[in-house]
Amino acid sequence: MGFKGHTISNYYLFDTPVENLFISEYMPAAPGDYVKIYLAGLGCSRLGIQDDIATMARKLGCSVALVDEAWAYWEAQGVVRRTYKSREDRSNYDVEFLSLREAAFGSRTGGAAVAPAKTVNLDDAALARLYKNVEQATGRLLENGEPVEIAGWVTDYAMDPDVILLCYQYCTKKGKSNRFKYVGTILKDWKAKGLDTVSDVEEHLSELDRHYDLYRKVFHQMGFRRNPTEAEKKLMDTWFDDMNFSIDKVTEACNKTTGISNPNLNYINSVLRGWYDEEHGKKEDNSEKNLFAAVEQLYEDDRKNNEDKTEALRREIYGKLPRVKEITVELRDINFKLSKLVLSGNRAGLEKERSRMEALREEKKALLAGAGYSEDAADNIYTCRKCRDTGILENGERCSCYNEKLQIARLQAKGK
């Protein structure tokens, strides 16, 4: 008598085993979508299915960015390991599922140990320093909910605090929005690309820099063995952007430094400026630059005037309603306390403080209404609430009010 086994070819007839360590230790604190993506990927790995990120995103009804974020999160937790196909393309990688039992208890067969889950622990003093540094980098106080969000980046993504600070500095320096929602999107993108350290991020930003290769060629020609400063980059930008010189023409100017004991970029700039003046005349048209500077001044005037109005109205309200000032201070303290609770994973404490925050907001609203003020009377005053008088929205795009300011600046330039 012969026996014949039935070959299983239907995906739905297979099982996908999930380690209890994952269920008990990793799953409770993870965002739900990340768990969904992990389980889908685990199922594919058991059957050898080679889905790319776009295909997985389509099957799960989510974005490619979310899939990237999930694998970055699980890698940070020590659950998976990503192997990149090339150093340049950080979006193309394979995902290896690690043995959690082996990581926790070791392997009897002497296999390689798996790294434990990566965590970042900050004490109260370190967290306070991070908040202070962020405020200094952005030139503003932290917004409501921002301390909690920052703490969430530290815990959910095992994010290095120095990387968080660098992101705020980068967004501020580039003239992008430095509000936390926009900063968060940049951080998630960096994490999805596997950029975990300051050096990783700096290298990535250098590669993205439109003129990076041009800077490198100029410095090589000059014999410099260092990176250019921000001031030097801006100077070189004028050669390529404002004067429209090619790298060959700039190299020719660099050759003029032969025989000079201390060659420098200012000398090259004088050579290039002379050539430019010869070709275009000595009077440079700065009308556009002046126009944009005028727009920025209009925004600066709005911010200064609104700060004065805000301060005056707050003094009036706090004089009449001292309790409103007390509530404002309490709400700020709760924001910082919430961030610590996020780091400690104290869910009960989080719910308690959030309920307290909501009660204080309602009390404040009632007090203001009773005195004839609007519920946001003690908040910052803005000419444009969408961009908060910066001209830049949370997603980094220009606000609609920018064109209005531009029109005013043009009229002012014409003397109207």
Short mmCIF file of C-alpha atoms in Angstrom, two decimals:
data_model
loop_
_atom_site.label_atom_id
_atom_site.label_comp_id
_atom_site.label_asym_id
_atom_site.label_seq_id
_atom_site.Cartn_x
_atom_site.Cartn_y
_atom_site.Cartn_z
CA MET A 1 0.00 0.00 0.00
CA GLY A 2 1.39 3.36 -0.93
CA PHE A 3 0.83 6.69 0.72
CA LYS A 4 0.74 10.08 -0.98
CA GLY A 5 0.88 13.36 0.86
CA HIS A 6 -1.13 16.37 -0.26
CA THR A 7 1.05 19.32 -1.32
CA ILE A 8 -0.12 22.57 0.25
CA SER A 9 0.06 25.38 -2.28
CA ASN A 10 -2.53 27.79 -0.88
CA TYR A 11 -1.18 30.65 1.25
CA TYR A 12 -4.24 30.50 3.53
CA LEU A 13 -3.48 26.91 4.55
CA PHE A 14 -0.17 27.86 6.21
CA ASP A 15 0.42 29.06 9.78
CA THR A 16 2.79 31.84 10.84
CA PRO A 17 4.24 31.24 14.32
CA VAL A 18 4.77 34.37 16.41
CA GLU A 19 7.10 34.28 19.43
CA ASN A 20 5.39 34.90 22.76
CA LEU A 21 8.23 37.26 23.66
CA PHE A 22 7.08 39.50 20.83
CA ILE A 23 3.47 39.39 21.98
CA SER A 24 4.24 40.07 25.64
CA GLU A 25 7.26 42.40 25.50
CA TYR A 26 7.25 44.23 22.16
CA MET A 27 3.69 44.37 20.88
CA PRO A 28 1.97 46.28 23.76
CA ALA A 29 4.08 49.44 23.35
CA ALA A 30 4.22 49.43 19.55
CA PRO A 31 1.93 51.49 17.29
CA GLY A 32 -0.82 49.30 15.82
CA ASP A 33 0.16 49.86 12.18
CA TYR A 34 3.73 48.82 12.97
CA VAL A 35 2.46 45.54 14.44
CA LYS A 36 0.34 44.94 11.32
CA ILE A 37 3.34 45.51 9.05
CA TYR A 38 5.57 43.27 11.19
CA LEU A 39 3.09 40.37 11.08
CA ALA A 40 2.57 40.74 7.33
CA GLY A 41 6.31 40.72 6.76
CA LEU A 42 6.78 37.75 9.09
CA GLY A 43 4.18 35.81 7.11
CA CYS A 44 5.98 36.60 3.85
CA SER A 45 9.31 35.50 5.32
CA ARG A 46 7.89 32.10 6.33
CA LEU A 47 6.76 31.41 2.77
CA GLY A 48 9.68 33.08 0.99
CA ILE A 49 7.46 35.73 -0.62
CA GLN A 50 9.58 38.55 -2.07
CA ASP A 51 7.27 41.55 -1.74
CA ASP A 52 8.87 44.97 -2.13
CA ILE A 53 7.86 47.90 0.08
CA ALA A 54 5.44 49.35 -2.49
CA THR A 55 3.66 46.02 -2.90
CA MET A 56 3.35 45.55 0.87
CA ALA A 57 2.01 49.08 1.27
CA ARG A 58 -0.61 48.44 -1.40
CA LYS A 59 -1.69 45.14 0.17
CA LEU A 60 -2.01 46.68 3.63
CA GLY A 61 -3.68 49.88 2.47
CA CYS A 62 -1.01 52.20 3.89
CA SER A 63 1.74 54.47 2.57
CA VAL A 64 5.25 53.42 1.56
CA ALA A 65 6.58 55.90 4.13
CA LEU A 66 4.65 54.15 6.91
CA VAL A 67 6.13 50.77 5.93
CA ASP A 68 9.60 52.33 6.00
CA GLU A 69 8.93 53.85 9.41
CA ALA A 70 7.73 50.51 10.77
CA TRP A 71 10.86 48.61 9.74
CA ALA A 72 13.03 51.42 11.14
CA TYR A 73 11.13 51.13 14.42
CA TRP A 74 11.43 47.33 14.61
CA GLU A 75 15.12 47.49 13.77
CA ALA A 76 15.63 50.01 16.57
CA GLN A 77 13.87 47.56 18.92
CA GLY A 78 16.23 44.76 17.90
CA VAL A 79 13.43 42.68 16.35
CA VAL A 80 14.63 42.77 12.73
CA ARG A 81 17.79 43.65 10.84
CA ARG A 82 17.80 45.57 7.56
CA THR A 83 20.43 44.82 4.91
CA TYR A 84 20.81 47.53 2.28
CA LYS A 85 21.43 46.63 -1.35
CA SER A 86 23.66 49.69 -1.80
CA ARG A 87 25.00 52.48 0.37
CA GLU A 88 23.52 55.17 -1.88
CA ASP A 89 19.96 53.82 -2.01
CA ARG A 90 18.63 53.60 1.56
CA SER A 91 15.13 52.68 0.36
CA ASN A 92 16.15 49.30 -1.09
CA TYR A 93 16.79 46.68 1.58
CA ASP A 94 16.00 43.18 2.81
CA VAL A 95 14.43 42.54 6.22
CA GLU A 96 15.76 39.70 8.39
CA PHE A 97 13.60 38.55 11.31
CA LEU A 98 15.72 37.90 14.40
CA SER A 99 15.14 35.23 17.03
CA LEU A 100 13.90 36.94 20.18
CA ARG A 101 14.40 33.79 22.26
CA GLU A 102 17.99 33.63 21.16
CA ALA A 103 18.48 37.27 22.03
CA ALA A 104 16.99 36.78 25.48
CA PHE A 105 18.38 33.36 26.45
CA GLY A 106 21.24 32.67 24.05
CA SER A 107 21.69 29.86 21.54
CA ARG A 108 22.50 26.29 22.54
CA THR A 109 24.10 25.70 19.18
CA GLY A 110 26.63 28.45 19.65
CA GLY A 111 25.17 30.71 16.97
CA ALA A 112 25.82 34.42 16.86
CA ALA A 113 24.09 36.40 19.57
CA VAL A 114 21.42 38.87 18.59
CA ALA A 115 21.77 42.43 19.77
CA PRO A 116 19.29 43.43 22.47
CA ALA A 117 16.63 46.00 21.76
CA LYS A 118 18.08 49.47 21.44
CA THR A 119 16.80 51.99 23.94
CA VAL A 120 17.61 55.57 24.80
CA ASN A 121 17.23 56.54 28.45
CA LEU A 122 17.11 60.18 29.53
CA ASP A 123 16.93 61.38 33.09
CA ASP A 124 15.02 64.54 33.99
CA ALA A 125 18.12 66.74 33.73
CA ALA A 126 19.05 65.41 30.28
CA LEU A 127 15.48 65.83 29.06
CA ALA A 128 15.36 69.39 30.38
CA ARG A 129 18.66 70.16 28.58
CA LEU A 130 17.23 68.80 25.33
CA TYR A 131 14.13 71.00 25.67
CA LYS A 132 16.27 74.05 26.44
CA ASN A 133 18.57 73.38 23.46
CA VAL A 134 15.57 73.00 21.16
CA GLU A 135 14.18 76.33 22.34
CA GLN A 136 17.56 77.99 21.73
CA ALA A 137 17.86 76.42 18.27
CA THR A 138 14.37 77.50 17.19
CA GLY A 139 14.25 80.84 19.00
CA ARG A 140 10.84 80.04 20.48
CA LEU A 141 9.26 78.29 23.45
CA LEU A 142 8.05 74.72 23.08
CA GLU A 143 4.43 74.48 21.95
CA ASN A 144 1.66 72.62 23.75
CA GLY A 145 2.19 68.92 23.23
CA GLU A 146 5.72 69.39 21.89
CA PRO A 147 7.58 68.07 24.97
CA VAL A 148 5.45 64.91 24.85
CA GLU A 149 6.11 64.50 21.13
CA ILE A 150 9.87 64.87 21.62
CA ALA A 151 9.82 62.27 24.38
CA GLY A 152 7.86 60.00 22.05
CA TRP A 153 10.58 60.28 19.39
CA VAL A 154 13.13 59.20 21.97
CA THR A 155 11.13 56.15 23.06
CA ASP A 156 9.25 55.05 19.92
CA TYR A 157 12.19 55.42 17.55
CA ALA A 158 15.09 55.03 20.01
CA MET A 159 16.14 58.41 18.63
CA ASP A 160 19.45 59.92 19.71
CA PRO A 161 18.66 63.29 21.40
CA ASP A 162 21.54 64.87 19.46
CA VAL A 163 19.85 63.82 16.20
CA ILE A 164 16.58 65.41 17.36
CA LEU A 165 18.39 68.66 18.14
CA LEU A 166 20.23 68.52 14.80
CA CYS A 167 16.89 68.17 13.00
CA TYR A 168 15.51 71.29 14.69
CA GLN A 169 18.72 73.17 13.81
CA TYR A 170 18.56 71.94 10.22
CA CYS A 171 14.92 72.95 9.74
CA THR A 172 15.55 76.37 11.29
CA LYS A 173 18.73 77.05 9.28
CA LYS A 174 17.14 76.03 5.99
CA GLY A 175 14.21 78.39 6.55
CA LYS A 176 11.79 75.48 6.78
CA SER A 177 9.12 75.19 9.44
CA ASN A 178 10.68 74.31 12.80
CA ARG A 179 7.36 73.38 14.37
CA PHE A 180 7.34 69.90 15.80
CA LYS A 181 4.92 68.30 13.33
CA TYR A 182 7.20 69.15 10.41
CA VAL A 183 10.34 68.24 12.35
CA GLY A 184 8.73 64.89 13.17
CA THR A 185 8.23 64.07 9.47
CA ILE A 186 11.91 64.78 8.79
CA LEU A 187 13.00 62.63 11.75
CA LYS A 188 10.82 59.72 10.62
CA ASP A 189 12.32 59.98 7.14
CA TRP A 190 15.84 59.89 8.59
CA LYS A 191 14.96 56.91 10.76
CA ALA A 192 13.42 55.09 7.79
CA LYS A 193 16.70 55.60 5.92
CA GLY A 194 18.69 54.11 8.81
CA LEU A 195 20.27 57.41 9.83
CA ASP A 196 20.75 56.81 13.56
CA THR A 197 23.68 59.07 14.47
CA VAL A 198 24.66 62.68 13.93
CA SER A 199 27.48 61.62 11.61
CA ASP A 200 25.02 59.52 9.55
CA VAL A 201 22.69 62.48 9.19
CA GLU A 202 25.47 64.95 8.37
CA GLU A 203 26.78 62.64 5.67
CA HIS A 204 23.27 62.25 4.27
CA LEU A 205 22.70 66.02 4.22
CA SER A 206 26.03 66.55 2.50
CA GLU A 207 25.03 64.10 -0.21
CA LEU A 208 21.76 65.97 -0.68
CA ASP A 209 23.44 69.33 -0.83
CA ARG A 210 23.05 70.58 -4.37
CA HIS A 211 26.51 72.13 -4.42
CA TYR A 212 28.35 69.56 -2.36
CA ASP A 213 30.35 68.24 -5.32
CA LEU A 214 31.15 71.77 -6.47
CA TYR A 215 32.42 72.72 -3.02
CA ARG A 216 34.57 69.60 -2.96
CA LYS A 217 36.12 70.37 -6.35
CA VAL A 218 36.91 73.96 -5.39
CA PHE A 219 38.54 72.92 -2.11
CA HIS A 220 40.50 70.19 -3.86
CA GLN A 221 41.77 72.76 -6.36
CA MET A 222 42.75 75.07 -3.50
CA GLY A 223 44.52 72.25 -1.66
CA PHE A 224 42.23 72.49 1.38
CA ARG A 225 41.79 69.30 3.40
CA ARG A 226 38.73 70.33 5.39
CA ASN A 227 35.01 70.90 4.95
CA PRO A 228 33.81 74.41 4.01
CA THR A 229 32.15 76.58 6.63
CA GLU A 230 28.61 77.88 6.12
CA ALA A 231 29.99 81.32 5.24
CA GLU A 232 32.30 79.79 2.63
CA LYS A 233 29.41 77.80 1.14
CA LYS A 234 27.31 80.95 0.81
CA LEU A 235 30.21 82.74 -0.88
CA MET A 236 30.68 79.89 -3.37
CA ASP A 237 26.92 79.77 -3.97
CA THR A 238 27.08 83.30 -5.37
CA TRP A 239 29.61 82.14 -7.98
CA PHE A 240 27.36 79.38 -9.30
CA ASP A 241 23.90 80.86 -8.65
CA ASP A 242 24.20 84.65 -8.87
CA MET A 243 27.06 84.94 -11.36
CA ASN A 244 26.25 81.68 -13.20
CA PHE A 245 29.90 80.63 -13.55
CA SER A 246 30.68 77.04 -14.53
CA ILE A 247 33.01 74.89 -12.43
CA ASP A 248 35.62 75.21 -15.21
CA LYS A 249 35.53 79.02 -14.93
CA VAL A 250 35.81 78.87 -11.15
CA THR A 251 38.72 76.43 -11.48
CA GLU A 252 40.40 78.95 -13.79
CA ALA A 253 40.01 81.58 -11.06
CA CYS A 254 41.46 79.13 -8.52
CA ASN A 255 44.54 78.78 -10.71
CA LYS A 256 45.14 82.52 -10.23
CA THR A 257 46.13 81.76 -6.63
CA THR A 258 49.30 79.94 -7.78
CA GLY A 259 52.27 81.57 -6.09
CA ILE A 260 50.16 83.21 -3.36
CA SER A 261 51.45 82.22 0.10
CA ASN A 262 47.99 82.07 1.68
CA PRO A 263 45.37 81.33 -1.01
CA ASN A 264 41.81 82.06 0.11
CA LEU A 265 38.28 82.20 -1.24
CA ASN A 266 38.04 85.97 -0.91
CA TYR A 267 40.83 86.35 -3.46
CA ILE A 268 39.01 84.01 -5.87
CA ASN A 269 35.81 85.95 -5.24
CA SER A 270 37.51 89.21 -6.23
CA VAL A 271 38.74 87.63 -9.45
CA LEU A 272 35.30 86.24 -10.33
CA ARG A 273 33.56 89.48 -9.35
CA GLY A 274 35.91 91.39 -11.68
CA TRP A 275 35.10 89.03 -14.56
CA TYR A 276 31.39 89.31 -13.84
CA ASP A 277 31.50 93.11 -13.77
CA GLU A 278 33.34 93.18 -17.07
CA GLU A 279 30.66 91.05 -18.72
CA HIS A 280 27.56 92.61 -17.14
CA GLY A 281 28.57 96.08 -16.02
CA LYS A 282 29.44 97.16 -12.52
CA LYS A 283 25.91 97.94 -11.36
CA GLU A 284 24.38 94.76 -10.03
CA ASP A 285 20.60 94.48 -9.92
CA ASN A 286 19.69 93.67 -6.36
CA SER A 287 15.99 94.48 -6.79
CA GLU A 288 14.79 90.89 -6.24
CA LYS A 289 17.05 90.40 -3.22
CA ASN A 290 15.82 93.69 -1.78
CA LEU A 291 12.22 92.62 -2.44
CA PHE A 292 12.56 89.36 -0.53
CA ALA A 293 14.39 91.16 2.27
CA ALA A 294 11.45 93.58 2.45
CA VAL A 295 9.02 90.66 2.76
CA GLU A 296 11.03 89.21 5.64
CA GLN A 297 11.02 92.63 7.29
CA LEU A 298 7.22 92.76 6.98
CA TYR A 299 6.97 89.42 8.76
CA GLU A 300 9.43 90.60 11.40
CA ASP A 301 7.34 93.75 11.96
CA ASP A 302 4.21 91.61 12.33
CA ARG A 303 5.91 89.35 14.87
CA LYS A 304 7.18 92.28 16.92
CA ASN A 305 3.84 94.11 16.89
CA ASN A 306 1.92 90.95 17.76
CA GLU A 307 4.32 90.10 20.58
CA ASP A 308 3.68 93.55 22.06
CA LYS A 309 -0.10 93.12 21.67
CA THR A 310 0.03 89.65 23.21
CA GLU A 311 2.03 90.84 26.17
CA ALA A 312 -0.29 93.81 26.77
CA LEU A 313 -3.44 91.67 26.57
CA ARG A 314 -1.98 89.03 28.88
CA ARG A 315 -1.08 91.65 31.48
CA GLU A 316 -4.67 92.91 31.31
CA ILE A 317 -6.17 89.40 31.62
CA TYR A 318 -3.79 88.24 34.35
CA GLY A 319 -4.50 91.43 36.30
CA LYS A 320 -8.24 90.76 36.22
CA LEU A 321 -8.07 86.97 36.37
CA PRO A 322 -4.99 85.75 38.34
CA ARG A 323 -6.32 82.21 38.17
CA VAL A 324 -5.89 82.21 34.36
CA LYS A 325 -2.17 82.86 34.82
CA GLU A 326 -1.95 80.04 37.37
CA ILE A 327 -3.66 77.67 34.93
CA THR A 328 -1.27 78.68 32.13
CA VAL A 329 1.72 77.79 34.32
CA GLU A 330 0.09 74.52 35.41
CA LEU A 331 -0.59 73.51 31.79
CA ARG A 332 3.04 74.12 30.86
CA ASP A 333 4.19 72.03 33.83
CA ILE A 334 1.83 69.20 32.81
CA ASN A 335 3.29 69.23 29.30
CA PHE A 336 6.74 68.55 30.70
CA LYS A 337 5.39 65.96 33.13
CA LEU A 338 3.64 64.14 30.29
CA SER A 339 6.94 63.80 28.44
CA LYS A 340 8.51 62.09 31.44
CA LEU A 341 5.55 59.72 31.72
CA VAL A 342 5.92 58.83 28.04
CA LEU A 343 9.56 57.93 28.66
CA SER A 344 8.69 55.80 31.68
CA GLY A 345 5.77 54.08 29.93
CA ASN A 346 3.39 55.02 32.77
CA ARG A 347 0.06 54.75 30.95
CA ALA A 348 -2.11 55.26 34.01
CA GLY A 349 -0.18 58.43 34.84
CA LEU A 350 -0.56 59.67 31.27
CA GLU A 351 -4.34 59.30 31.35
CA LYS A 352 -4.55 61.02 34.72
CA GLU A 353 -2.47 64.03 33.62
CA ARG A 354 -4.30 64.32 30.30
CA SER A 355 -7.64 64.40 32.14
CA ARG A 356 -6.27 67.04 34.47
CA MET A 357 -5.06 69.07 31.48
CA GLU A 358 -8.48 68.92 29.85
CA ALA A 359 -10.17 70.04 33.08
CA LEU A 360 -7.79 73.01 33.41
CA ARG A 361 -8.44 74.04 29.81
CA GLU A 362 -12.19 73.99 30.42
CA GLU A 363 -11.76 76.04 33.61
CA LYS A 364 -9.62 78.59 31.77
CA LYS A 365 -12.16 78.81 28.94
CA ALA A 366 -15.01 79.42 31.40
CA LEU A 367 -13.08 82.12 33.28
CA LEU A 368 -12.25 83.99 30.07
CA ALA A 369 -15.80 83.75 28.76
CA GLY A 370 -17.18 85.00 32.07
CA ALA A 371 -15.00 88.10 31.82
CA GLY A 372 -16.01 88.76 28.21
CA TYR A 373 -12.87 87.39 26.53
CA SER A 374 -12.61 84.79 23.76
CA GLU A 375 -11.30 81.37 24.80
CA ASP A 376 -7.94 81.98 23.04
CA ALA A 377 -7.52 85.56 24.29
CA ALA A 378 -4.44 84.68 26.37
CA ASP A 379 -2.77 82.83 23.47
CA ASN A 380 -0.22 84.32 21.11
CA ILE A 381 -1.63 86.82 18.63
CA TYR A 382 -0.78 86.27 14.95
CA THR A 383 -1.57 88.20 11.81
CA CYS A 384 -1.73 84.85 10.02
CA ARG A 385 -2.65 81.93 12.26
CA LYS A 386 -1.87 79.35 9.58
CA CYS A 387 1.88 80.04 9.48
CA ARG A 388 2.16 82.01 12.73
CA ASP A 389 3.75 84.94 10.92
CA THR A 390 6.65 82.94 9.49
CA GLY A 391 5.47 82.57 5.90
CA ILE A 392 6.11 78.81 6.17
CA LEU A 393 3.42 76.19 6.86
CA GLU A 394 3.95 73.06 8.99
CA ASN A 395 4.62 70.98 5.85
CA GLY A 396 7.43 73.34 4.82
CA GLU A 397 5.49 75.03 2.01
CA ARG A 398 5.02 78.78 1.68
CA CYS A 399 1.87 80.15 3.21
CA SER A 400 -0.73 81.93 1.05
CA CYS A 401 -0.03 85.13 3.00
CA TYR A 402 3.49 85.23 1.51
CA ASN A 403 2.14 86.45 -1.85
CA GLU A 404 0.17 89.15 -0.05
CA LYS A 405 3.33 90.33 1.66
CA LEU A 406 5.19 90.20 -1.66
CA GLN A 407 2.57 92.45 -3.25
CA ILE A 408 2.87 94.95 -0.38
CA ALA A 409 6.67 94.95 -0.75
CA ARG A 410 6.38 95.65 -4.51
CA LEU A 411 4.04 98.57 -3.87
CA GLN A 412 6.40 99.96 -1.23
CA ALA A 413 9.32 99.64 -3.66
CA LYS A 414 7.38 101.75 -6.19
CA GLY A 415 6.77 104.37 -3.54
CA LYS A 416 3.01 103.82 -3.37
#
